Amino acid sequence: SMKIQAGYDMTNEINLHPRDLEKEHNKMVVETSKIKMDKRAEEAKRLYAEIELNFEKILQIYEYRDEEFVIRPAKDAAEIVAEGRVLHHCVGGDSYLKNHAEGKSYILFLRPVSNEEIPYVTIEIQGTKIIQWYGANNKKPEEKKIRKWLDRYTKGLRDGTLIRKQETDSKIKALAG
């Protein structure tokens, strides 16, 4: 049934009677899960298009990086869904997507500078207050270190002392030019 769902030719003998049934089954579980995830991501992107439309505005408020971490908002709803799937937590659910799209709270991603594309910690924030943050499987990796970093980050948001990378780059260019 998974092969039918994935669009395989079921008149082909190899598809009907694989040599290693368990291996083929496991392969199909992965493939059909990806198909479902892709459908969910596209549906979320369509339903919550405001997330992508407001990305640049939210980026100006929440993006920050230092020598250790980068924090930024989600680019679109599909990225939030993927984050939840990869880290095995509930952030890709409709309530988070709806709140982000409506500006009630935002989903931010915290990643090590050395590996910015790999999900690490997901944050829900309202204004300058962090509502919750979790890594994989609803655990808090490096809890003391991350909590301390997030406390400095939110203090900087509140008092306007965060020095953003683009501001630093433009100051360096002005001094050099």
mmCIF file of N, CA and C in Angstrom, residues 69-70 72 79 82-83 86-87 109-122 135-136:
data_model
loop_
_atom_site.group_PDB
_atom_site.id
_atom_site.type_symbol
_atom_site.label_atom_id
_atom_site.label_comp_id
_atom_site.label_asym_id
_atom_site.label_seq_id
_atom_site.Cartn_x
_atom_site.Cartn_y
_atom_site.Cartn_z
ATOM 1 N N PHE A 69 26.621 31.759 18.693
ATOM 2 C CA PHE A 69 25.284 31.388 18.224
ATOM 3 C C PHE A 69 24.706 32.439 17.282
ATOM 4 N N VAL A 70 23.757 31.984 16.469
ATOM 5 C CA VAL A 70 22.925 32.873 15.666
ATOM 6 C C VAL A 70 21.478 32.553 16.027
ATOM 7 N N ARG A 72 17.448 33.612 14.819
ATOM 8 C CA ARG A 72 16.670 34.291 13.783
ATOM 9 C C ARG A 72 15.261 33.710 13.752
ATOM 10 N N GLU A 79 9.371 25.968 7.047
ATOM 11 C CA GLU A 79 10.581 25.843 7.856
ATOM 12 C C GLU A 79 10.232 25.498 9.311
ATOM 13 N N ALA A 82 9.303 21.798 9.359
ATOM 14 C CA ALA A 82 10.524 20.985 9.255
ATOM 15 C C ALA A 82 11.285 20.978 10.576
ATOM 16 N N GLU A 83 11.358 22.108 11.247
ATOM 17 C CA GLU A 83 12.038 22.201 12.538
ATOM 18 C C GLU A 83 11.414 21.238 13.549
ATOM 19 N N VAL A 86 12.287 17.560 12.517
ATOM 20 C CA VAL A 86 13.689 17.204 12.744
ATOM 21 C C VAL A 86 13.985 17.067 14.238
ATOM 22 N N LEU A 87 13.463 17.994 15.032
ATOM 23 C CA LEU A 87 13.754 17.978 16.467
ATOM 24 C C LEU A 87 12.743 17.156 17.274
ATOM 25 N N PHE A 109 14.851 30.386 15.770
ATOM 26 C CA PHE A 109 15.775 29.261 15.729
ATOM 27 C C PHE A 109 17.124 29.712 16.271
ATOM 28 N N LEU A 110 17.641 28.961 17.221
ATOM 29 C CA LEU A 110 18.981 29.203 17.752
ATOM 30 C C LEU A 110 19.879 28.105 17.214
ATOM 31 N N ARG A 111 20.968 28.511 16.580
ATOM 32 C CA ARG A 111 21.877 27.540 15.977
ATOM 33 C C ARG A 111 23.322 27.949 16.275
ATOM 34 N N PRO A 112 24.195 26.969 16.415
ATOM 35 C CA PRO A 112 25.616 27.318 16.547
ATOM 36 C C PRO A 112 26.110 27.981 15.253
ATOM 37 N N VAL A 113 26.940 28.975 15.376
ATOM 38 C CA VAL A 113 27.492 29.653 14.200
ATOM 39 C C VAL A 113 28.214 28.656 13.294
ATOM 40 N N SER A 114 28.802 27.650 13.898
ATOM 41 C CA SER A 114 29.560 26.661 13.125
ATOM 42 C C SER A 114 28.672 25.729 12.303
ATOM 43 N N ASN A 115 27.359 25.733 12.556
ATOM 44 C CA ASN A 115 26.451 24.816 11.859
ATOM 45 C C ASN A 115 25.052 25.419 11.778
ATOM 46 N N GLU A 116 24.930 26.551 11.104
ATOM 47 C CA GLU A 116 23.689 27.334 11.092
ATOM 48 C C GLU A 116 22.499 26.657 10.433
ATOM 49 N N GLU A 117 22.723 25.691 9.583
ATOM 50 C CA GLU A 117 21.623 25.073 8.847
ATOM 51 C C GLU A 117 20.993 23.886 9.566
ATOM 52 N N ILE A 118 21.604 23.435 10.652
ATOM 53 C CA ILE A 118 21.109 22.259 11.364
ATOM 54 C C ILE A 118 20.287 22.697 12.572
ATOM 55 N N PRO A 119 19.006 22.300 12.653
ATOM 56 C CA PRO A 119 18.187 22.671 13.812
ATOM 57 C C PRO A 119 18.834 22.255 15.124
ATOM 58 N N TYR A 120 18.756 23.150 16.110
ATOM 59 C CA TYR A 120 19.373 22.893 17.416
ATOM 60 C C TYR A 120 18.391 23.214 18.555
ATOM 61 N N VAL A 121 17.969 24.490 18.640
ATOM 62 C CA VAL A 121 17.027 24.902 19.676
ATOM 63 C C VAL A 121 15.948 25.769 19.020
ATOM 64 N N THR A 122 14.700 25.489 19.401
ATOM 65 C CA THR A 122 13.557 26.252 18.903
ATOM 66 C C THR A 122 13.011 27.075 20.067
ATOM 67 N N GLY A 135 15.170 21.842 22.574
ATOM 68 C CA GLY A 135 15.950 21.192 21.537
ATOM 69 C C GLY A 135 15.252 19.900 21.149
ATOM 70 N N ALA A 136 16.022 18.953 20.675
ATOM 71 C CA ALA A 136 15.476 17.670 20.222
ATOM 72 C C ALA A 136 14.753 16.951 21.355
#
